[in-house]
Coordinates of C-alpha atoms (C1' of nucleotides) in Angstrom, one line a residue:
Chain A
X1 CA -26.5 17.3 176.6
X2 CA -24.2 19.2 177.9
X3 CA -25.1 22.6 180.4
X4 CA -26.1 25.5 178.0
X5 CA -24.1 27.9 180.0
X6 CA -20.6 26.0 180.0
X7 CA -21.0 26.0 176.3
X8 CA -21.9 30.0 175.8
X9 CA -18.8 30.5 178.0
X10 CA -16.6 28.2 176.3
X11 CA -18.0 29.6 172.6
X12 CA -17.4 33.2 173.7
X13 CA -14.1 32.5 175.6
X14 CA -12.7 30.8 172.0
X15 CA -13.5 34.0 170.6
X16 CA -11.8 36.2 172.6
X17 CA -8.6 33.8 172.6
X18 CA -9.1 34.6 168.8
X19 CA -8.9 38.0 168.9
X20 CA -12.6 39.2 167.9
X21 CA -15.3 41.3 169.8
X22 CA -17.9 39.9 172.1
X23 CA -21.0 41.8 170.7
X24 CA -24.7 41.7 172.0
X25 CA -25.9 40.6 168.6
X26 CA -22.8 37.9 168.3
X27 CA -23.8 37.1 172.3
X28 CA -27.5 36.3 171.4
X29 CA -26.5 34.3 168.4
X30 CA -24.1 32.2 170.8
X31 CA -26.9 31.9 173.2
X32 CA -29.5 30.3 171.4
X33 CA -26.8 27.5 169.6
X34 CA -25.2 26.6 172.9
X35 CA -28.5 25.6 173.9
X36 CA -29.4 24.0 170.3
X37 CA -33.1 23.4 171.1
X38 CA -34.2 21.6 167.8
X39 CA -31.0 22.5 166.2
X40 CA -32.2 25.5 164.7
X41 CA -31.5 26.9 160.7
X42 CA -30.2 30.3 160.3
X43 CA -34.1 31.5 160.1
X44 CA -35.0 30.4 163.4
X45 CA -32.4 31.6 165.0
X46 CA -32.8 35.0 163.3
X47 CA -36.5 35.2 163.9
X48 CA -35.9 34.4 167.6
X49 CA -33.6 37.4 168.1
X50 CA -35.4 40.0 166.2
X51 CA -38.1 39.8 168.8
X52 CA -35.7 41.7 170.9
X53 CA -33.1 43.3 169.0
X54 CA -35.4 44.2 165.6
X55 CA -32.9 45.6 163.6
X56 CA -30.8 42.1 163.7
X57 CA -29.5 41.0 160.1
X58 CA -29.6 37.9 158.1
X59 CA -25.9 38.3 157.4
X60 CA -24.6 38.9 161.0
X61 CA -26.3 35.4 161.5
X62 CA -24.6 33.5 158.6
X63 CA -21.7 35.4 159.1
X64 CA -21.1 34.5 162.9
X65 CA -21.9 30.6 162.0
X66 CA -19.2 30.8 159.4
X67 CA -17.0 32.1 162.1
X68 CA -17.6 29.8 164.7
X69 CA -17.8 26.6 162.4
X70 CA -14.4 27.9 161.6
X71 CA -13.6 27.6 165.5
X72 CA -15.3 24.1 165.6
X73 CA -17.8 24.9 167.9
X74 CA -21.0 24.4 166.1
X75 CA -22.0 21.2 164.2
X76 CA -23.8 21.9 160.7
X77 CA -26.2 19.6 159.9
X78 CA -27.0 20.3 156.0
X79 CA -30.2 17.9 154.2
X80 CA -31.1 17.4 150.6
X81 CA -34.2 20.1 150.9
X82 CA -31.0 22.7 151.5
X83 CA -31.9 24.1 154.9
X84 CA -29.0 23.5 157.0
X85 CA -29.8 22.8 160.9
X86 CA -26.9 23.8 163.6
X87 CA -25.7 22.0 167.0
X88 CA -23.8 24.2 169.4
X89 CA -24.4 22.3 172.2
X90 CA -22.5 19.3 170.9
X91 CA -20.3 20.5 168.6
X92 CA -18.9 17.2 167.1
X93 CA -19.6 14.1 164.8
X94 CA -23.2 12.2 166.3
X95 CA -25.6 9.9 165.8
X96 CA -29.0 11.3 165.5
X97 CA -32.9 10.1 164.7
X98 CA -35.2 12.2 163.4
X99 CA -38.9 11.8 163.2
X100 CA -40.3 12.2 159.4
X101 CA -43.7 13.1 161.3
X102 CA -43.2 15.9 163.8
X103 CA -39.3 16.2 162.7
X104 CA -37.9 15.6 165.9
X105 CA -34.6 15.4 166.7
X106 CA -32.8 13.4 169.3
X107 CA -29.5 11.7 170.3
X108 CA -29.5 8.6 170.6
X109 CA -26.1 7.1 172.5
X110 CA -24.8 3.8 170.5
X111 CA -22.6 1.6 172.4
X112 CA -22.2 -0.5 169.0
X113 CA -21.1 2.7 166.9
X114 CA -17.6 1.6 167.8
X115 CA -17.8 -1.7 166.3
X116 CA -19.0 -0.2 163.7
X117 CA -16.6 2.1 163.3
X118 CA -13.7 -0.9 163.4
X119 CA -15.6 -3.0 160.8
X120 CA -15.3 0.3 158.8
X121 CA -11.4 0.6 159.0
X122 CA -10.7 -2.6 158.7
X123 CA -12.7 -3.0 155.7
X124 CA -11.9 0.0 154.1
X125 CA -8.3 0.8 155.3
X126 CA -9.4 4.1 155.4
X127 CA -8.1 6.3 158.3
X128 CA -11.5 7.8 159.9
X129 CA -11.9 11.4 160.7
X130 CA -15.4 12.0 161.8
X131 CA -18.9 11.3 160.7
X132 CA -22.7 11.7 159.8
X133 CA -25.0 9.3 160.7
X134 CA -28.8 10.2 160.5
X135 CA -31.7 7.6 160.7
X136 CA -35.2 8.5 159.9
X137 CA -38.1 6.6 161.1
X138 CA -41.5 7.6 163.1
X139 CA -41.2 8.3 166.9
X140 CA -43.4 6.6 169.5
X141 CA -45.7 9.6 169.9
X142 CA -46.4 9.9 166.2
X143 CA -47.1 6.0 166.1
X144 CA -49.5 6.1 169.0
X145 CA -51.2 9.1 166.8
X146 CA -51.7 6.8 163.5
X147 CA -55.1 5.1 163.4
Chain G
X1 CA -22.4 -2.8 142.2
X2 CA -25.9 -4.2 140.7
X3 CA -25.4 -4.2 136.4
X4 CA -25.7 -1.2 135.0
X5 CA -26.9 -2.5 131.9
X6 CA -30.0 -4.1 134.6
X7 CA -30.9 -0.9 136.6
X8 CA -30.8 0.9 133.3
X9 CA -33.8 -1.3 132.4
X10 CA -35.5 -1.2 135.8
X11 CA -35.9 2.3 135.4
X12 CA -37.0 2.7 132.2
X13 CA -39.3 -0.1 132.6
X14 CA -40.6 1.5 135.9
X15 CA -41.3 4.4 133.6
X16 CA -43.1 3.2 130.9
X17 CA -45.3 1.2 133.6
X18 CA -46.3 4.7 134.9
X19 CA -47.2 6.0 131.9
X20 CA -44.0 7.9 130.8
X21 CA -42.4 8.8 127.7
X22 CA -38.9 7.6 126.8
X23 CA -36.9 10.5 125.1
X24 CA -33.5 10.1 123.9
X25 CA -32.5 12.7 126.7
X26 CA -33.9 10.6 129.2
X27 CA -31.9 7.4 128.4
X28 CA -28.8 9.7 128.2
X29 CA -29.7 11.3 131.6
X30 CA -30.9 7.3 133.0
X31 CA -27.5 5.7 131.6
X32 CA -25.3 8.0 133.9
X33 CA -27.8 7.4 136.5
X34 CA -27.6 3.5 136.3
X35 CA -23.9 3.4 136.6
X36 CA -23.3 6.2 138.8
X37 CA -19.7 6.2 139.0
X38 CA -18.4 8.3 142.0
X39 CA -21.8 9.5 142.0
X40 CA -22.1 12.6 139.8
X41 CA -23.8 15.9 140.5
X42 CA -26.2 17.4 137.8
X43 CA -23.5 19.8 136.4
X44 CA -21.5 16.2 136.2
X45 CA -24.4 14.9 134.2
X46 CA -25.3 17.6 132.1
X47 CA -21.4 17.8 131.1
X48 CA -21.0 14.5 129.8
X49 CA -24.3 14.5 127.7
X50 CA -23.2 17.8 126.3
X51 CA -21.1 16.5 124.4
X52 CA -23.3 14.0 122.5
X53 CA -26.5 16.5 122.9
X54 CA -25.3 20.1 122.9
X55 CA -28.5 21.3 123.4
X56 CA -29.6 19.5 126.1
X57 CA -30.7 21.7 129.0
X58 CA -30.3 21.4 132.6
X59 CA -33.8 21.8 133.5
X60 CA -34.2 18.7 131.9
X61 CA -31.1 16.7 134.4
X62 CA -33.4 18.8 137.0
X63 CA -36.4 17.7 136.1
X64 CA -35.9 13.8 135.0
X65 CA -34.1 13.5 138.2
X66 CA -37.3 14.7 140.6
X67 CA -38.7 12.3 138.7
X68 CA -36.6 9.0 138.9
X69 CA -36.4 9.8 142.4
X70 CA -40.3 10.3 143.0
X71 CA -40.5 6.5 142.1
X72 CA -37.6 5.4 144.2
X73 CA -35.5 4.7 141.7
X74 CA -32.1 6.8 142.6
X75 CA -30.7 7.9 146.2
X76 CA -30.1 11.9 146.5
X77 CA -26.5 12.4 149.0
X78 CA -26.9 16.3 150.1
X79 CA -24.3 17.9 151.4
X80 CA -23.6 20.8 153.7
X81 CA -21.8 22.6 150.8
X82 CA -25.2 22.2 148.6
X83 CA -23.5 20.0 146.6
X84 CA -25.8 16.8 146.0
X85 CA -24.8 14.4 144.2
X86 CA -26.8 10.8 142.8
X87 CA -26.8 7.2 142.9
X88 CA -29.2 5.9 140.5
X89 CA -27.5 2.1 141.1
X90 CA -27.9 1.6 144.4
X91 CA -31.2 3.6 144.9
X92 CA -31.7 2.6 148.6
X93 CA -30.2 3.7 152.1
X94 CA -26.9 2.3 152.5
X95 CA -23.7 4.2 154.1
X96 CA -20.5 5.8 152.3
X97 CA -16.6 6.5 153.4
X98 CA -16.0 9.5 151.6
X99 CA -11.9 10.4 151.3
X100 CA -12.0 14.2 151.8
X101 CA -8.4 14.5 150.2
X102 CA -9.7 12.6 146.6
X103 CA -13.3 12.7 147.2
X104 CA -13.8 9.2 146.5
X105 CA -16.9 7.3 147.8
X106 CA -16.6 3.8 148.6
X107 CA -19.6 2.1 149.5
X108 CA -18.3 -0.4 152.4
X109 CA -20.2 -4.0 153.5
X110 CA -20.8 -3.5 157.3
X111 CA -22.4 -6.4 159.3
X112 CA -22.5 -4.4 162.4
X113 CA -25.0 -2.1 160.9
X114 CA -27.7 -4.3 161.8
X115 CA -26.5 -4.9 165.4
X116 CA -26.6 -0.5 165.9
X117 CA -30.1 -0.8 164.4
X118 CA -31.1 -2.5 167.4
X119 CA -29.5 -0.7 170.0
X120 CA -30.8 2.2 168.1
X121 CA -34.6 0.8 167.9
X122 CA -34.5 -0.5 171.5
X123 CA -33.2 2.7 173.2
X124 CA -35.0 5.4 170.9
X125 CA -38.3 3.4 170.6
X126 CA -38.3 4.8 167.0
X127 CA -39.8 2.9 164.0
X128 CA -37.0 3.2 161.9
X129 CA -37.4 3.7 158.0
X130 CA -33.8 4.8 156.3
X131 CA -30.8 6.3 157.0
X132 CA -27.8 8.2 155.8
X133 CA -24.7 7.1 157.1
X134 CA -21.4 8.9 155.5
X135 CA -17.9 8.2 157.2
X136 CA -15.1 11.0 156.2
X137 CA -11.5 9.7 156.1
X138 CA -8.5 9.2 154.2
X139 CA -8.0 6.5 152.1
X140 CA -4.9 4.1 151.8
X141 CA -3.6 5.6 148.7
X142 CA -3.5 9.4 149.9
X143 CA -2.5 8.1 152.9
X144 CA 0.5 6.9 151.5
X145 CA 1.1 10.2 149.4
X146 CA 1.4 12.0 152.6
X147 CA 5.4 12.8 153.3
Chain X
dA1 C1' -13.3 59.0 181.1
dT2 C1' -12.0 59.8 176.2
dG3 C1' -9.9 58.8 171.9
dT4 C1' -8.4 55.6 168.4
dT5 C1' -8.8 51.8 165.4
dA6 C1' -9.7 47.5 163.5
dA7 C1' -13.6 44.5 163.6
dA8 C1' -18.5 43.9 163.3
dT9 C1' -22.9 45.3 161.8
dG10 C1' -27.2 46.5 158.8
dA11 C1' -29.1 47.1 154.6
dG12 C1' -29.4 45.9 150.3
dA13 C1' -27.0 44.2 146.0
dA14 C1' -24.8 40.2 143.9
dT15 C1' -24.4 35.4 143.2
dA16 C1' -25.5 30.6 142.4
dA17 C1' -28.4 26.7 142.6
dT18 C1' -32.8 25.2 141.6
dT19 C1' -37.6 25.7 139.9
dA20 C1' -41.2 27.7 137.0
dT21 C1' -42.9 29.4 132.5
dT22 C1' -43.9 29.1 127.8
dA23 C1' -43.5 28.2 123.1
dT24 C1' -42.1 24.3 120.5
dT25 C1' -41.1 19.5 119.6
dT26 C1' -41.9 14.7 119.9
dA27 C1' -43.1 9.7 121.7
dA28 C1' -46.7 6.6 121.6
dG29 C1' -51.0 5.0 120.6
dA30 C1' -55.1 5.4 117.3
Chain C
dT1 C1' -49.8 9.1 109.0
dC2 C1' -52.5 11.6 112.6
dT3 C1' -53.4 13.2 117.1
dT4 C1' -52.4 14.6 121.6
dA5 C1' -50.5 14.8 126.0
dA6 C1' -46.0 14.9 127.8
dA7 C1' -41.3 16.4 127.4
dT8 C1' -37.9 19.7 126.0
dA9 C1' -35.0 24.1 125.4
dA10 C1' -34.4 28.6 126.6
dT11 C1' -34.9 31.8 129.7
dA12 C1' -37.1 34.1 133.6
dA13 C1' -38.2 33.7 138.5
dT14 C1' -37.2 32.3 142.9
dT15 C1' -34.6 31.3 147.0
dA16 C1' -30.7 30.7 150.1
dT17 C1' -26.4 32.4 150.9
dT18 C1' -22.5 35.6 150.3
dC19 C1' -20.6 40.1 149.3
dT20 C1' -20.2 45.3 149.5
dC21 C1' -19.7 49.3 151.8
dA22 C1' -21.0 53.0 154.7
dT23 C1' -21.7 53.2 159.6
dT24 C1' -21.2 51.7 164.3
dT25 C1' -18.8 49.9 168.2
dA26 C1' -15.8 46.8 171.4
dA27 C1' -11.5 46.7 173.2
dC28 C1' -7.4 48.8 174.2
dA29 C1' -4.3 52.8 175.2
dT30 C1' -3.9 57.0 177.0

DNA sequence: ATGTTAAATGAGAATAATTATTATTTAAGA
DNA sequence: TCTTAAATAATAATTATTCTCATTTAACAT
């Protein structure tokens, strides 16, 4: 995992080099995905901030993830059920396994991923840009808890 | 690629052994499903019975779908863009290359898979259940169409 | 410091995908 | 053929996301 506060700096830095505005609102938004606890939906994130900052909208949430996504500095993570999960912290292509009891999600590092990756090419012929890989299983904790 | 003309069966069968009726929409609905070429949406679905059934509503793609997959019979792909799209042929976890130029999905043989299953078990002490695994790429032929 | 201006925000309306409702139809067994 | 619970069509309701627009403000110049 990489240290929360490099990543706010680099996130707001990008955005200055871009040209917009460094606002509290847009600050506290940056703050909570460079630390990515969870990777946390649009909700969570919103509901954190209004603690403070009560008049905070919706849209200025979804509005700044479409901007930095467009920076490449957040990973969207969107499921089936349609609630979409976000990584600021490490903003690129990963591996992760999530646990279908407690929902859980960590990052695993797989030394084998690149094999994997060069069975794929040579397989497929396909040049490979990036990638979504998600396994879902039942984490040790939630096992010791089953009777 | 299992038969179509096979999982077609399957799932009707599987349907009639849990007490459900077989309506002509539902066949029309379940042969798409069975074949699942490039693995169409429910607008993809609902457009290419139209034309047979013009008054066959989308509630009904909706609702026949929640079914099949409540018995296991098709695999739902979500996407970040809320597109999801169905594979009622190859109902169980297995990983895509998606082109992002021509959208095809491929659905590639990887040996390796099994050996990043155990790094993944060992190191995460996970018991792992499924998985979604999509690769993004280019394929040869648009590949070749680039100047 | 103050003024200027384009960008950002808040609040609520609009949109789109999915799910629920209800009256009607129908598959399947008696 | 009859009966009945399940399925359907049409549309309303719901929900997540995006858009609109009036207002505010960060950043820069003076």
């Amino acid at each position: 995992m990489a240290d929360p506060e490099k990543r706010f700096e680099t996130i707001i830095q990008k955005l200055r080099d871009n040209g917009h505005k460094i606002t509290p609102q847009r600050m506290a938004i940056i703050k909570i995905l460079a630390e990515s606890k969870c990777h946390p939906s649009v909700e969570d994130i919103h509901d954190q901030i209004k603690n403070n900052f009560s008049t905070m909208s919706l849209a200025t949430v979804y509005r700044n993830i479409v901007l930095i996504k467009s920076l490449g500095e957040i990973l969207e993570l969107g499921f089936p059920d349609g609630s979409n999960r976000y990584d600021g912290n490490k903003p690129y292509s990963h591996p992760h396994i999530i646990c279908v009891k407690c929902k859980k999600i960590v990052d695993p590092d797989l030394d084998s991923l690149e094999d994997l990756k060069n069975e794929l090419a040579v397989e497929t012929n396909f040049k490979i840009l990036n990638h979504r890989l998600d396994f879902f299983g039942i984490c040790s904790n939630c096992m010791a808890e089953e009777v």
